[in-house]
Coordinates of C-alpha atoms in Angstrom, one line a residue:
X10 CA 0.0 0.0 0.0
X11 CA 1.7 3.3 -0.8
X12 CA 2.1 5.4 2.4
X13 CA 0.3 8.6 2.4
X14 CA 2.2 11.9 2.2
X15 CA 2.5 14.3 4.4
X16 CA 4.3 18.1 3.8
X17 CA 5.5 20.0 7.1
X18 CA 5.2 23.6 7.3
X19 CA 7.5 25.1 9.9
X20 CA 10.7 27.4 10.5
X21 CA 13.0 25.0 9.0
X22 CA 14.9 27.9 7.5
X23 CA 15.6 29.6 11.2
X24 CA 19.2 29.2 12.0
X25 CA 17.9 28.0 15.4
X26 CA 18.8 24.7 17.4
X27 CA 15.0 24.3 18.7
X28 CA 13.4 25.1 15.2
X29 CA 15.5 22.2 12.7
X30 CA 15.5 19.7 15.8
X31 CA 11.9 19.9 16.2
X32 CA 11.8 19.8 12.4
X33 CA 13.6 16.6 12.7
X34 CA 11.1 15.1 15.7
X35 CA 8.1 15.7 13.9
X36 CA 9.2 14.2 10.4
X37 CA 11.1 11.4 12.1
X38 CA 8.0 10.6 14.3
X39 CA 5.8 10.9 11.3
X40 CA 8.0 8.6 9.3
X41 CA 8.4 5.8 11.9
X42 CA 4.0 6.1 12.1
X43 CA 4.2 5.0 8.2
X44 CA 3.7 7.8 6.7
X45 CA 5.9 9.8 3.9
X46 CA 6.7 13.2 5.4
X47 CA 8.7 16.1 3.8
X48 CA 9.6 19.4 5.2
X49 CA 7.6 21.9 2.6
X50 CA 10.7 24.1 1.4
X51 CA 8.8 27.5 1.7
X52 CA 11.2 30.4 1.9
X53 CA 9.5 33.8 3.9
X54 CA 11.0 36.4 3.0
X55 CA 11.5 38.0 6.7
X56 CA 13.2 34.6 8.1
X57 CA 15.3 34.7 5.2
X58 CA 16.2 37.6 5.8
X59 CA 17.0 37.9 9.5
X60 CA 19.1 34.7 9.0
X61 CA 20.5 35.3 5.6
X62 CA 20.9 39.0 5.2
X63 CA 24.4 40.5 5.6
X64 CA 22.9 43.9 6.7
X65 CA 20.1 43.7 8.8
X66 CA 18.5 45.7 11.7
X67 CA 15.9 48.9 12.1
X68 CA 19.0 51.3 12.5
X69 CA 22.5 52.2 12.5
X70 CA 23.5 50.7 16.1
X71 CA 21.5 47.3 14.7
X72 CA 23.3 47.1 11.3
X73 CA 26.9 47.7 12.9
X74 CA 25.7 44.9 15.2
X75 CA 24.9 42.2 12.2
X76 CA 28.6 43.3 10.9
X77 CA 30.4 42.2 13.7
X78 CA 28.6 38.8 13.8
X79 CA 28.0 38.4 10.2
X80 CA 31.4 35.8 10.0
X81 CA 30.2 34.1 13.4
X82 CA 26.3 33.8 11.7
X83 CA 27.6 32.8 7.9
X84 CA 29.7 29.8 9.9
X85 CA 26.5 29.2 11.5
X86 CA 24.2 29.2 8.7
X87 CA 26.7 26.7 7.0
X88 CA 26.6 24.1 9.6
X89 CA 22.8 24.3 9.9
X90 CA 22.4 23.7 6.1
X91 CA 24.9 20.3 6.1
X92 CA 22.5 19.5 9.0
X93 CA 19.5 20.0 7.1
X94 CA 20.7 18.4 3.9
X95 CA 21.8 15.4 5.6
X96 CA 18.8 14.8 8.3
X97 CA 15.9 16.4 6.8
X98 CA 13.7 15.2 3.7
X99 CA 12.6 18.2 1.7
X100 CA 10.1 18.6 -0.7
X101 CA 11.1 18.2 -4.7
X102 CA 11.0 22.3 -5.1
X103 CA 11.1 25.2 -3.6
X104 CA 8.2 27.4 -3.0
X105 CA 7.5 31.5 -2.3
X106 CA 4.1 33.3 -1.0
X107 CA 3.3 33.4 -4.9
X108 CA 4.1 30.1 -5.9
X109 CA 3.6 28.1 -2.8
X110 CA -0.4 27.4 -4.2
X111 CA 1.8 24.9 -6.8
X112 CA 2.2 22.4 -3.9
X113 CA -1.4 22.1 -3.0
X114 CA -2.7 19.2 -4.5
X115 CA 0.8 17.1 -4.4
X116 CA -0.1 16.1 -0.6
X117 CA -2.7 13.8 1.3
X118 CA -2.1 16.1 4.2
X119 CA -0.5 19.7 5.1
X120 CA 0.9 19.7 8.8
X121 CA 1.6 23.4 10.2
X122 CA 3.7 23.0 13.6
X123 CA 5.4 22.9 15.4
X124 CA 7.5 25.6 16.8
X125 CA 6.1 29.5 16.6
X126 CA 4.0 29.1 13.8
X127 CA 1.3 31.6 14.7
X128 CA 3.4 34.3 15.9
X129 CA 2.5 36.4 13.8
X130 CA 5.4 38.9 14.2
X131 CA 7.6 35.9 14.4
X132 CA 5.9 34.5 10.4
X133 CA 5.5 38.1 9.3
X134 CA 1.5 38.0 9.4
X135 CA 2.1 35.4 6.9
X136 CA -0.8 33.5 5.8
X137 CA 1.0 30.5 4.2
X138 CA 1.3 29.3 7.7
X139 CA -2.7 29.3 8.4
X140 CA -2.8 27.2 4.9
X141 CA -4.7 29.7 3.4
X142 CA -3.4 27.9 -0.2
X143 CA -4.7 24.8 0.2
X144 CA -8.5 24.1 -0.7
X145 CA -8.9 21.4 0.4
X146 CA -9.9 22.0 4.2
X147 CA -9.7 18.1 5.5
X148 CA -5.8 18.6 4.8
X149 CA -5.5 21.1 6.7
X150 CA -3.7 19.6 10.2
X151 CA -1.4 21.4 12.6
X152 CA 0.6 20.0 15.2
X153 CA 1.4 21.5 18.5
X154 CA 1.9 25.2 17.4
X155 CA 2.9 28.1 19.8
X156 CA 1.4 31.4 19.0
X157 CA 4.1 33.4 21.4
X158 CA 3.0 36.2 23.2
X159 CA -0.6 36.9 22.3
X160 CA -0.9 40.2 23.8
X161 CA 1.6 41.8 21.8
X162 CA -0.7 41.1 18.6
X163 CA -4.3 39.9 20.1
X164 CA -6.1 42.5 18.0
X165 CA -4.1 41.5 14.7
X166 CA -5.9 37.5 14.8
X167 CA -9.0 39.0 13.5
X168 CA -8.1 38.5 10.0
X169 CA -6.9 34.6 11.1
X170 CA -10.0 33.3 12.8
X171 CA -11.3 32.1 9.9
X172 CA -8.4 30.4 8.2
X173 CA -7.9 28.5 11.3
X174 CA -11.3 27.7 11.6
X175 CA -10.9 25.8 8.4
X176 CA -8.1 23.8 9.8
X177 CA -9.1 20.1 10.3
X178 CA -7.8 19.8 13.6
X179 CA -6.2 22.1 15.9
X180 CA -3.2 20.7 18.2
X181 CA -1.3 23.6 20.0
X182 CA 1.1 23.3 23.1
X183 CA 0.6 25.8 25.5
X184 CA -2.9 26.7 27.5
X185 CA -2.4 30.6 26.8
X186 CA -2.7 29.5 23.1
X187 CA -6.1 27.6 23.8
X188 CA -7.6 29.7 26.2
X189 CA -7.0 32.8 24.2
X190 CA -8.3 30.9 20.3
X191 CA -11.4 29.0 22.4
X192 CA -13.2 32.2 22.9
X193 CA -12.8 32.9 19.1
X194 CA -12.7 29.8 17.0
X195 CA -15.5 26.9 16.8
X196 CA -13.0 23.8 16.8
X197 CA -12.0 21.4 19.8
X198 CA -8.7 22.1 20.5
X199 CA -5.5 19.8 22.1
X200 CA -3.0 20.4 23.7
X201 CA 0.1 18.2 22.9
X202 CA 3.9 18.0 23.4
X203 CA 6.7 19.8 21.0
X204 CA 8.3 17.5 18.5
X205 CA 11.0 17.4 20.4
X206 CA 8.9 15.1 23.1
X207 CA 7.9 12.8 20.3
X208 CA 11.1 11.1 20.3
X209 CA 13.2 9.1 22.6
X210 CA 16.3 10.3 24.5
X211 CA 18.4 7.1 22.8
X212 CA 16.7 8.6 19.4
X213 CA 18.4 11.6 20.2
X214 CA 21.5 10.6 20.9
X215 CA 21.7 8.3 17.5
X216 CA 22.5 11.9 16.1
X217 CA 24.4 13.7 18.6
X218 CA 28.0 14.6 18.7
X219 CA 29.4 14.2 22.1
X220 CA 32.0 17.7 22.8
X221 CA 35.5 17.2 23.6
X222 CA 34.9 19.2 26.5
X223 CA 34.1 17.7 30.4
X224 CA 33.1 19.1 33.4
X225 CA 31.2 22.2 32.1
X226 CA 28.4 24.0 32.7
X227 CA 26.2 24.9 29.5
X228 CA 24.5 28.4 28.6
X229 CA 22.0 28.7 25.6
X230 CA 19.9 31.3 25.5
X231 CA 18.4 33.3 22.2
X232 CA 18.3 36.5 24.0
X233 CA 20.9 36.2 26.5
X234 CA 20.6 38.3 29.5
X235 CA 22.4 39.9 32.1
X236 CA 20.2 37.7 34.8
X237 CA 21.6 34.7 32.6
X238 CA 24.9 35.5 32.6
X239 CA 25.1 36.0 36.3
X240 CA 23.2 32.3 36.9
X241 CA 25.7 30.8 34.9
X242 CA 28.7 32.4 36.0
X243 CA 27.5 31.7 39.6
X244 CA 26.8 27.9 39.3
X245 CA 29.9 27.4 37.2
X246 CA 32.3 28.7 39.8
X247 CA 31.1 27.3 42.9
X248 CA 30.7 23.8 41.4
X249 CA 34.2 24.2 39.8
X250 CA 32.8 23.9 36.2
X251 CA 33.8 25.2 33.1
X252 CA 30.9 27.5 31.8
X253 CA 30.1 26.8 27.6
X254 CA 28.0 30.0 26.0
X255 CA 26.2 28.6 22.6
X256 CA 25.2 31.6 21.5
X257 CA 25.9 34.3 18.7
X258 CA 25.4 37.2 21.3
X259 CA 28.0 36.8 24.2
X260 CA 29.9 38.1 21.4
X261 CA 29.6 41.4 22.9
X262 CA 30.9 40.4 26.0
X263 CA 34.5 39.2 26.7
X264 CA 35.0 35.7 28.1
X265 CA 36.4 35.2 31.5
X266 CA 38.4 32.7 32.6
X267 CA 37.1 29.2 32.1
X268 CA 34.3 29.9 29.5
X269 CA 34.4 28.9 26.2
X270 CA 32.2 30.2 23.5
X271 CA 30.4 27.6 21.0
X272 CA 28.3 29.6 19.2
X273 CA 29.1 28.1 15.8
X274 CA 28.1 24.3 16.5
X275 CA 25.9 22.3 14.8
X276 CA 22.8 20.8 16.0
X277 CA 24.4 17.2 16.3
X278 CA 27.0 19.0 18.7
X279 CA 24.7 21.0 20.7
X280 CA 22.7 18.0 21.4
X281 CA 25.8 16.3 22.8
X282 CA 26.6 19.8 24.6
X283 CA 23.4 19.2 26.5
X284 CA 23.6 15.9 26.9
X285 CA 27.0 15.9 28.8
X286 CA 26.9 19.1 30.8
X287 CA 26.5 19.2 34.0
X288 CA 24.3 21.8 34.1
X289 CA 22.4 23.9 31.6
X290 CA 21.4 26.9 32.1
X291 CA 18.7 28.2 29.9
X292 CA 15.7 31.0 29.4
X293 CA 14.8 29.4 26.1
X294 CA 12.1 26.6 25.4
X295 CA 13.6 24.2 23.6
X296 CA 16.9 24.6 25.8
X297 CA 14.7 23.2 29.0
X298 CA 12.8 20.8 26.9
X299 CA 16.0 19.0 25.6
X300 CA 17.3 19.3 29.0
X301 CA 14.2 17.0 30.1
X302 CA 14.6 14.3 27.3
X303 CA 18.2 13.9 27.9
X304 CA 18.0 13.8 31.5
X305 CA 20.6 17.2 32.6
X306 CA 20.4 18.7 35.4
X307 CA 18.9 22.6 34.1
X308 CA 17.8 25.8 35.2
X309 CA 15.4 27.5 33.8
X310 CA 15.8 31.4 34.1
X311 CA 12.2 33.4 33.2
X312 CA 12.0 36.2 30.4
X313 CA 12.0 40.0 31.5
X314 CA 12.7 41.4 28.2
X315 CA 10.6 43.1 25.5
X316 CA 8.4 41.0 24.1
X317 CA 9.2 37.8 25.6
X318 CA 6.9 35.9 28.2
X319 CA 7.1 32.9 30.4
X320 CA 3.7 31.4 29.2
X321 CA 5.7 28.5 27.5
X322 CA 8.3 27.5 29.9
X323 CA 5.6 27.5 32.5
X324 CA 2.7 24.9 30.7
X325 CA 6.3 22.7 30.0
X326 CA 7.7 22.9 33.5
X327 CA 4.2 22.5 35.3
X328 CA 3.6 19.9 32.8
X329 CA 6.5 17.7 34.6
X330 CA 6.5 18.7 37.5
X331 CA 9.2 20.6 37.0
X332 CA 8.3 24.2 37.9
X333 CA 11.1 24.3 40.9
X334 CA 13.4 24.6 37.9
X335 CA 12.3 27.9 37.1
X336 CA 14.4 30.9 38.4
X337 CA 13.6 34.5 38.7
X338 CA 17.4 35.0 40.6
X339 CA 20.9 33.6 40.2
X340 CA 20.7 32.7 44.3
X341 CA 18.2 30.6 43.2
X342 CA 20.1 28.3 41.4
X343 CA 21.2 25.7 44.2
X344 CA 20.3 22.3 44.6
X345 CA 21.3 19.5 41.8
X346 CA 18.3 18.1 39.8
X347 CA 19.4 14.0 39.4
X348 CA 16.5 12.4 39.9
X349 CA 14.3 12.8 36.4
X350 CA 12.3 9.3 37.2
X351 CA 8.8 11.1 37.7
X352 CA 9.6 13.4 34.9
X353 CA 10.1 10.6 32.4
X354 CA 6.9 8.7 33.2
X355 CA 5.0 11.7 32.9
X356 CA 6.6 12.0 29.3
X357 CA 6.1 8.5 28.0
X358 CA 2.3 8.6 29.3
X359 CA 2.2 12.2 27.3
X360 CA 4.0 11.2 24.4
X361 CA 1.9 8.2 23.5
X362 CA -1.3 10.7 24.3
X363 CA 0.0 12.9 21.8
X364 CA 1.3 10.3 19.2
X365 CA -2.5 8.5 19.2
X366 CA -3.8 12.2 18.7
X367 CA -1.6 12.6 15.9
X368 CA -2.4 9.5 14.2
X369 CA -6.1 9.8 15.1
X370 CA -6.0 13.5 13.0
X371 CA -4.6 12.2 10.2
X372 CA -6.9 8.9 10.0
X373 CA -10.1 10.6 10.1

């Protein structure tokens, strides 16, 4: 029987450890469920060019900025693309907003997720992402999308309601998300884990590269902080670590003694970066959730800047039992997290929830 096909609409252009590895989960998981999935190679213009572009940002300060990383980011953007070509299965061409319409009828399904998909400042009030080119509205599936900090753009959904209302199923993965489209869409909607859940820890490790590095405490954070800094720095000295940043902004700061920056690693190596550290210290979602699968002891710092909000970190952390791990201060940062027992049952009894309500959306 030929398998049914399956296209996967999400951020796999973002230079971004979380985005390609969920990217990965959902495909893989959707592969090993019998179905042929490929990631739909649709190029938005704004990710292309936030990731891409030599000279980017709104003024002078920001465009100075992107110069000084620009070598650091093109390294970057090179290892994320061998990554891509070697783990990811993309569609035969490549599609725009104009001719993205092409790929409509070359599918049984169209899966949106997971990721930020309907953050709209994040997609550029794109409506490729509500799958407002496919007609056929029993195609339309999404999978655990995040729609970021609503109140930053809760007036702008207006134009949205309906295209998601057309959307087969609805599967998002935080409550804010839910709470906020129940009041203004007619579907049922679930709640399930991040792609990233989907898969085993020992699948995870089939395709990471341990460091060359021991005894080190890890930093990853997309907008690194002060607050993160200082929880890192912190832990690292008085457990006699080595603190790792993996990230394209402590650029701007100088290294002290005993930190090493790996801001250029793939996402095979920053999985093994996790995986092995002591410690990870993190304000970013995919930073904690990894942290969970592979078992490391984490810390969780919450978001005070501009346009960031906790909403995500708090639905994953509550959702194991994990909300301990979340630190509003460096002094916080204590104990040692070792015992993850309670945490993984809780995950396989949620990933098999979410798995059946995958297979059950695209069986229907």
């Amino acid at each position: 029987m030929k398998k049914k096909s399956v296209a996967i609409l999400t951020f796999h252009r973002a230079v971004n450890y979380g985005a390609v590895l969920q990217a990965y989960g959902l495909q893989t998981a959707l592969n090993n469920l019998g179905f042929k999935a490929d990631i739909l190679d649709y190029r938005n213009d704004g990710v292309e060019n936030y990731y891409y572009k030599t000279f980017k940002g709104k003024n002078l300060k920001g465009a100075v900025k992107s110069i000084v990383t620009h070598k650091t980011q093109k390294e970057r953007n090179k290892k994320f693309i061998e990554f891509s070509k070697q783990y990811l299965n993309y569609s035969e061409k490549t599609y725009n907003r104009k001719t993205v319409i092409h790929s409509k009828d070359l599918y049984d399904y169209f899966i949106v997720g997971s990721d930020q998909m309907w953050n709209l400042p994040a997609i550029h009030y794109d409506k490729t992402y509500f799958l407002d080119f496919v007609t056929d509205n029993s195609k339309k599936k999404s999978y655990a999308i995040s729609m970021g900090k609503i109140s930053d753009c809760e007036k702008d959904y207006g134009d949205y309601y309906p295209l998601i209302n057309d959307f087969d199923n609805i599967s998002l993965r935080e409550n804010a998300g839910k709470n906020f489209l129940e009041k203004n869409v007619s579907k049922d909607i679930t709640i399930d884990l991040d792609p990233s859940f989907l898969l085993e820890s020992s699948q995870w490790r089939e395709i990471s590269k341990s460091p060359q590095i021991d005894n080190y405490a890890l930093i990853y954070s997309v907008n690194l902080t002060a607050n993160v800094i200082e929880t890192g720095r912190k832990y690292a000295k008085e457990n006699g670590l080595k603190l790792v940043f993996v990230t394209l902004r402590n650029k701007e700061i100088p290294l002290q003694d005993n930190e090493i920056n790996l801001s250029c690693c793939s996402p095979t190596e920053f999985l093994g970066l996790i995986d092995n550290a002591k410690c990870v210290i993190t304000n970013s979602f995919h930073g904690t959730a990894f942290s969970v699968v592979l078992g490391t002891n984490f810390w969780t710092v919450k978001n005070s800047a501009q346009g960031l909000d906790n909403s995500r970190m708090e639905t994953l952390l509550n959702t194991f039992n994990l909300s301990d791990r979340h630190i509003s201060a460096p002094d916080e940062a204590t104990d040692i997290l070792t015992d993850f027992s309670k945490a993984e049952e809780i995950l396989s009894e949620l990933r098999n929830k979410s798995i059946s309500n995958l297979i059950d959306s695209l069986n229907k």
